Short mmCIF file of C-alpha atoms and ligand atoms in Angstrom, two decimals:
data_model
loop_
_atom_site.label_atom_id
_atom_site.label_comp_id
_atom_site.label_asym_id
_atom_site.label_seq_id
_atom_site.Cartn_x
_atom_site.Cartn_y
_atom_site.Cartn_z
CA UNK A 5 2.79 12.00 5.24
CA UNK A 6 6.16 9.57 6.03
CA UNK A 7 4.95 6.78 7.39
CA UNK A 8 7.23 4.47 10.01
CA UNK A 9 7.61 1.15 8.58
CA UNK A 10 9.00 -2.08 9.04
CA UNK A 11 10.82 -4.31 6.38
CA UNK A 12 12.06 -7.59 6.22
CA UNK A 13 13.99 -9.42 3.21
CA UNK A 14 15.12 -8.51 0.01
CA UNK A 15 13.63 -8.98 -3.65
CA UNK A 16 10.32 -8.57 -5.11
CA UNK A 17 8.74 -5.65 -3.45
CA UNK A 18 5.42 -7.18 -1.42
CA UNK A 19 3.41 -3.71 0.12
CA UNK A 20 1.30 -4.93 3.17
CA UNK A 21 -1.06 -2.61 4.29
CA UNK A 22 -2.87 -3.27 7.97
CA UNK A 23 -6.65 -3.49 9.28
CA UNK A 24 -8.36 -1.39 11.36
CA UNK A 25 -7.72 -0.23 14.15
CA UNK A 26 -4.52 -2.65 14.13
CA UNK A 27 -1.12 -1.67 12.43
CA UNK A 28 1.81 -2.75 11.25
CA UNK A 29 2.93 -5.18 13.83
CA UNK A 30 -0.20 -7.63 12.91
CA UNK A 31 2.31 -8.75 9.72
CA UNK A 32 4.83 -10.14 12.16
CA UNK A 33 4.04 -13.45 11.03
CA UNK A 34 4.61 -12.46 7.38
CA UNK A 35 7.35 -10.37 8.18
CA UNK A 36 8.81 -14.04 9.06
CA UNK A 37 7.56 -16.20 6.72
CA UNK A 38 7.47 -14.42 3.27
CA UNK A 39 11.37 -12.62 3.71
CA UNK A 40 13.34 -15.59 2.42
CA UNK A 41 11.44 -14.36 -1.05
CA UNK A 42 10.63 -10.59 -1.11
CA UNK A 43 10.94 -7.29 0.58
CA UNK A 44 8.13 -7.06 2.83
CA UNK A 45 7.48 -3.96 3.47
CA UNK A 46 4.55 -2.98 6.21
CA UNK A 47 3.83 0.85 6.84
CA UNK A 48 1.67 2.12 9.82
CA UNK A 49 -0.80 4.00 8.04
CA UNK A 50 -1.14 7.37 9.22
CA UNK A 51 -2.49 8.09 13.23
CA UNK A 52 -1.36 4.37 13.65
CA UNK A 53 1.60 2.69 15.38
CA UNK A 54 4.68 4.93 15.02
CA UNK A 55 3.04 6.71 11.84
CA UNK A 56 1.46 10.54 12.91
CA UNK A 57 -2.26 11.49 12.16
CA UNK A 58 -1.66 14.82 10.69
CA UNK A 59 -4.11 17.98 9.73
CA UNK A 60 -6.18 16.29 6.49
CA UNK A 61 -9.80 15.45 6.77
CA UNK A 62 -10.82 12.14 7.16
CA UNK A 63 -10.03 10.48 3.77
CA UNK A 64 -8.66 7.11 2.88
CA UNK A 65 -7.36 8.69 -0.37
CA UNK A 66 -4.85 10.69 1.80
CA UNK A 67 -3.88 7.18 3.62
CA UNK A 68 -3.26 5.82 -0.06
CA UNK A 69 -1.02 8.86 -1.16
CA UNK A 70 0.83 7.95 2.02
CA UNK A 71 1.82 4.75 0.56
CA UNK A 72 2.82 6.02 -3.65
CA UNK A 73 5.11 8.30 -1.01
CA UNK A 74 6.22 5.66 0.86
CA UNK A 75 7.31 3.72 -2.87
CA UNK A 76 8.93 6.92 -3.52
CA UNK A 77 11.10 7.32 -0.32
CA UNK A 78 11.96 3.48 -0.93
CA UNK A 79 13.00 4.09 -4.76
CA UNK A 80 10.26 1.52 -5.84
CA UNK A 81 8.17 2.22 -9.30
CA UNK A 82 5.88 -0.71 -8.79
CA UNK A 83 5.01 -2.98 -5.99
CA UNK A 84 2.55 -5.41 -5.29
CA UNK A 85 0.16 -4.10 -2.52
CA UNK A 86 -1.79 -6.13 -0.20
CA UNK A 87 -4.42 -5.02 2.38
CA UNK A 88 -6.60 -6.29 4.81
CA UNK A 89 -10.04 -5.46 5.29
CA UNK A 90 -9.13 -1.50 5.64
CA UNK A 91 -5.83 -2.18 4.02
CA UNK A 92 -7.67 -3.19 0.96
CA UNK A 93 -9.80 -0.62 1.12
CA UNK A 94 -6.74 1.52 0.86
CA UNK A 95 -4.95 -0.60 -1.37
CA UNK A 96 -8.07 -0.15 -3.91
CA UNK A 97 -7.88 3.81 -3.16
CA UNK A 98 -4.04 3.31 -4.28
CA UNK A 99 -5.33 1.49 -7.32
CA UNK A 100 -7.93 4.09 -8.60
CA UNK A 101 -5.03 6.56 -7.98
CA UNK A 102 -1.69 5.49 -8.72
CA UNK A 103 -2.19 2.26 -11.08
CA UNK A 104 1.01 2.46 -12.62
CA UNK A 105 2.93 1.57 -8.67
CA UNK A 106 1.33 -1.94 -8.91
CA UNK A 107 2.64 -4.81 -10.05
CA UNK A 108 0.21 -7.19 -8.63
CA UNK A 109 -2.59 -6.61 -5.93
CA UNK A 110 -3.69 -8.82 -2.63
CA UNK A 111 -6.99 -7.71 -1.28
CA UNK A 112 -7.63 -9.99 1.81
CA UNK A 113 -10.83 -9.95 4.16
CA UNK A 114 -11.84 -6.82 2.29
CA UNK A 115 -15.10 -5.81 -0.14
CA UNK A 116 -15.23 -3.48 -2.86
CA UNK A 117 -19.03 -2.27 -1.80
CA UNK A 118 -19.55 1.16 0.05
CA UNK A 119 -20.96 1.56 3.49
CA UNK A 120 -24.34 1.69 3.47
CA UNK A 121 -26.06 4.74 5.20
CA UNK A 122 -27.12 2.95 8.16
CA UNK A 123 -23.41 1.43 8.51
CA UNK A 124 -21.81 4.98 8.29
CA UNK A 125 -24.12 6.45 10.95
CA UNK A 126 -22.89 3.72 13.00
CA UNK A 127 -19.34 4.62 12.19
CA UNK A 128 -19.83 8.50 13.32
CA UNK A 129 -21.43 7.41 16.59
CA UNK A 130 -17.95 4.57 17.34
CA UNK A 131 -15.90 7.84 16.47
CA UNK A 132 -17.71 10.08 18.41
CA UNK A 133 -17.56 7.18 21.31
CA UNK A 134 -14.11 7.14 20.86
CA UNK A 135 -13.23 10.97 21.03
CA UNK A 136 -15.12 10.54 24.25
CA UNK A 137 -12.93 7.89 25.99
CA UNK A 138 -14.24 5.13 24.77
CA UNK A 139 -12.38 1.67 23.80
CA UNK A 140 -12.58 -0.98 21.19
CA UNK A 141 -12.14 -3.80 23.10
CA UNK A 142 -15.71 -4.84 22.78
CA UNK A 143 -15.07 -5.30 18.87
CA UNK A 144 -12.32 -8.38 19.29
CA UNK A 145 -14.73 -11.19 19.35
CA UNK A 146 -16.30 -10.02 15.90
CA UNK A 147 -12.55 -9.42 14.58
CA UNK A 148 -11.81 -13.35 14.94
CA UNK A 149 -13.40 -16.57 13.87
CA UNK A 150 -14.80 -18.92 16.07
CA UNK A 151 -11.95 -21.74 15.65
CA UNK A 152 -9.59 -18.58 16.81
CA UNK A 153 -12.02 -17.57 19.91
CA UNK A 154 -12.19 -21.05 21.08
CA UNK A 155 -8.84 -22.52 20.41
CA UNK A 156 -6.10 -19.78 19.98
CA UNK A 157 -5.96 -18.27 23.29
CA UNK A 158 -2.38 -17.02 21.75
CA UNK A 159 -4.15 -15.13 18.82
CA UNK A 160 -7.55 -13.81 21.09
CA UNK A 161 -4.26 -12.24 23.55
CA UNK A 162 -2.70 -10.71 20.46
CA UNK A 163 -5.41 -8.92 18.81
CA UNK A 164 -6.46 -7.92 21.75
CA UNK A 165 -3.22 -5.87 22.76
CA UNK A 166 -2.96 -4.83 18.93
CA UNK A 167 -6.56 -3.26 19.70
CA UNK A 168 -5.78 -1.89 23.31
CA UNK A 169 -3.17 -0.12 21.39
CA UNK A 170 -4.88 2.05 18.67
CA UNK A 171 -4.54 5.93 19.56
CA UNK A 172 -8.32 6.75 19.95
CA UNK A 173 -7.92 10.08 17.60
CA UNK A 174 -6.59 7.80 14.57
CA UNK A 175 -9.49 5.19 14.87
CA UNK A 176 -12.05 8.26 15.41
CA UNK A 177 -10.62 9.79 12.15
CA UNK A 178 -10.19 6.15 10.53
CA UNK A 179 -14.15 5.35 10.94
CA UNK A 180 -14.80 8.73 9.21
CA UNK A 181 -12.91 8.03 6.36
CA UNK A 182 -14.03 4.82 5.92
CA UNK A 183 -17.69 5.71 6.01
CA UNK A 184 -16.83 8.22 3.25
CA UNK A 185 -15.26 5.73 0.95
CA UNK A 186 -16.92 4.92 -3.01
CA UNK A 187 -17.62 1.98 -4.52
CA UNK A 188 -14.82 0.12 -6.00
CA UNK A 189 -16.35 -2.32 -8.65
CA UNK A 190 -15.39 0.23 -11.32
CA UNK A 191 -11.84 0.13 -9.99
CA UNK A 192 -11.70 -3.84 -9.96
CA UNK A 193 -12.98 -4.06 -13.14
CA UNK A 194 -10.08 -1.54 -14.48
CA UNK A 195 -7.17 -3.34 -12.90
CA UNK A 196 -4.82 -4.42 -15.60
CA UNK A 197 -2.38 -6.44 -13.04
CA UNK A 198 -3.21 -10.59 -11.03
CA UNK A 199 -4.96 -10.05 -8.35
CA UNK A 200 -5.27 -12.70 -4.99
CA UNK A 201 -8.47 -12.13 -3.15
CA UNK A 202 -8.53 -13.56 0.42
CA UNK A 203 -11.29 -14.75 2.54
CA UNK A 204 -11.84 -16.78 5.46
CA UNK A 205 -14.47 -19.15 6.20
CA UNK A 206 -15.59 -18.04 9.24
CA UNK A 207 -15.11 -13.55 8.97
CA UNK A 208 -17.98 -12.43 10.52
CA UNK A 209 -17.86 -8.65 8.98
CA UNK A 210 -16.80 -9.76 4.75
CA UNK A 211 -20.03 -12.13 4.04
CA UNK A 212 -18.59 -14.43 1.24
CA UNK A 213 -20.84 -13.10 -1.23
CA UNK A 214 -18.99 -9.28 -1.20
CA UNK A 215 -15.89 -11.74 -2.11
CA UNK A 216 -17.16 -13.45 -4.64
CA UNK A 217 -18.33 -10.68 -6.17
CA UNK A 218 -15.11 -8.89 -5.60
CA UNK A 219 -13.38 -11.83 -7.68
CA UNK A 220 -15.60 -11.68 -10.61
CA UNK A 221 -15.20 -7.91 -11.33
CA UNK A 222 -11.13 -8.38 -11.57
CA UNK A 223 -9.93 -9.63 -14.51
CA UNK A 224 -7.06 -11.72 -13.52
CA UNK A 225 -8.52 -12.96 -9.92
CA UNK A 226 -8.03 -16.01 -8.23
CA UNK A 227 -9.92 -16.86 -4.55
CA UNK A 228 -8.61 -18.50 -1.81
CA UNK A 229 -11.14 -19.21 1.29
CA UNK A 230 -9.23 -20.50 4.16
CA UNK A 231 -10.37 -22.65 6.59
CA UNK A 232 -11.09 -22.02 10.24
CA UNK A 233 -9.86 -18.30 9.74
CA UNK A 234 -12.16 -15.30 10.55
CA UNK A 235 -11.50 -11.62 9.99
CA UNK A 236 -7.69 -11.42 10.39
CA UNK A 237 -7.24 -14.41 8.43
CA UNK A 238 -3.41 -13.29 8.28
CA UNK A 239 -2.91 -13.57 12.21
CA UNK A 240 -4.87 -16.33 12.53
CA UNK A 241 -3.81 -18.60 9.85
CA UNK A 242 -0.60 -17.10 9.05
CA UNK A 243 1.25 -20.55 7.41
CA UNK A 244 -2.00 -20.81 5.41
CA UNK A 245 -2.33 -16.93 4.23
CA UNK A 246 1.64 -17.35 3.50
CA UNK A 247 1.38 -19.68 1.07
CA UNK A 248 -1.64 -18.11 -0.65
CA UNK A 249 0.89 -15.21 -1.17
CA UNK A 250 3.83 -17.20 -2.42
CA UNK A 251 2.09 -18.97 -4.91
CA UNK A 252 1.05 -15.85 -6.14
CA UNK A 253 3.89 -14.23 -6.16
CA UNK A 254 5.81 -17.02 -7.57
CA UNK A 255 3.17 -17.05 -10.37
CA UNK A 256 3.49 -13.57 -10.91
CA UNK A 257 7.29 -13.68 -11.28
C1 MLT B 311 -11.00 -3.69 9.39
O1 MLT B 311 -10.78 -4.81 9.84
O2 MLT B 311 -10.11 -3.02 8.83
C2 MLT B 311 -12.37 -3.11 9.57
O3 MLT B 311 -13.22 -4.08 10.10
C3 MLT B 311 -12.90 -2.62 8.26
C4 MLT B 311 -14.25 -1.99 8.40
O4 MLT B 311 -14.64 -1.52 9.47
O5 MLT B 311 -14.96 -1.93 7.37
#
């Protein structure tokens, strides 16, 4: 599947890959701010933003082959590839199935552990609410932290629009896949490339343990927690998340 994608900059190839239901346009920030050193390049995964849904069944193995395309159509061998929360999920699908297209790997707001049963029950029912008109909207407050809910009217306005906008048939068909993701440990503890795990102090869906545990299986990990940040640590501590990234890739290079 081609997906529509938005770069900025030129040099070291930086792969960012979006949470749910959000897409590409939650990088703007780093769009801005990491350019000056790499090409940032941010896809709309597939049913998302100006990126089509297609025929496959719910899988985010098919979201990941999306993105080895995408490498292809921009003549890239290796990249490093980010993700948030469901961007990392994809990011680690991309890992267990095209290793040798990463040069380094970001996994930010994200855990390596598979739904439990009782958590993908509750995803069927959201995409079942959602094939039946239903929103997301109620889901915002539990996206951000509380330093973001009480003091970044800006960033509650954003994510909020960013959510308003996701195409109920792509989060429907998003939930399913997700629920029928593995466990990644085994993946984590294979990767032969640095890896930046991201957290944030106060994500309300990634307890700290899944990331702490997530950082011990890779090899070549290091952790940043930032501070006042919840869920979308990226939109709502964007300098901070930044420079997480371009120490990393500075290290890396
Ligand atoms: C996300 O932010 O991508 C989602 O919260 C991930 C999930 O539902 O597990």
């Amino acid at each position: 599947m081609k997906l529509y994608t938005r770069t900025a900059g030129t040099g070291l190839p930086l792969v960012l890959l979006h949470a749910f239901p959000l897409s590409s346009a939650m990088w703007l920030a780093q769009r801005g701010g990491l350019a000056a050193g790499c090409q940032v390049v941010t896809p709309d995964l597939r049913g998302f933003g100006g990126s089509r849904l297609g025929d496959d069944e719910p899988s985010l193995d098919a979201m990941a082959d999306d993105v080895a395309e995408l490498l292809d159509t921009f003549g890239l061998e290796k990249a490093v590839v980010g993700g948030l929360s469901m961007g990392g999920y994809v990011t680690m699908a991309l890992a267990r199935r095209h290793p040798s297209r990463l040069a380094g790997v970001i996994l930010a707001n994200t855990k390596a552990a598979p739904d439990t049963p009782e958590a993908a029950a509750n995803r069927e029912t959201v995409a079942r609410r959602l094939l039946d008109g239903g929103d997301l909207l109620d889901t915002v407050p539990n996206l951000l932290g509380a330093t973001s809910l009480e003091r970044r009217a800006m960033v509650v306005g954003r994510v909020r629009g960013l959510v308003g906008a996701a195409p109920a048939q792509a989060a429907a068909w998003a939930q399913r896949a997700m629920a029928a993701r593995p466990d990644s440990f085994d993946t984590l503890r294979g990767l032969t490339v640095p890896a930046l795990v991201i957290a944030g102090d106060e994500d309300q869906i990634i307890p700290t343990a899944e990331v702490e545990a997530m950082t011990k299986a890779i090899p070549d990990a290091r952790l940043v927690v930032i501070g006042n940040a919840g869920h979308l640590s990226a939109i709502e501590t964007p300098e901070t998340f930044n420079r997480a990234v371009t120490s990393f890739l500075t290290d890396l290079s």
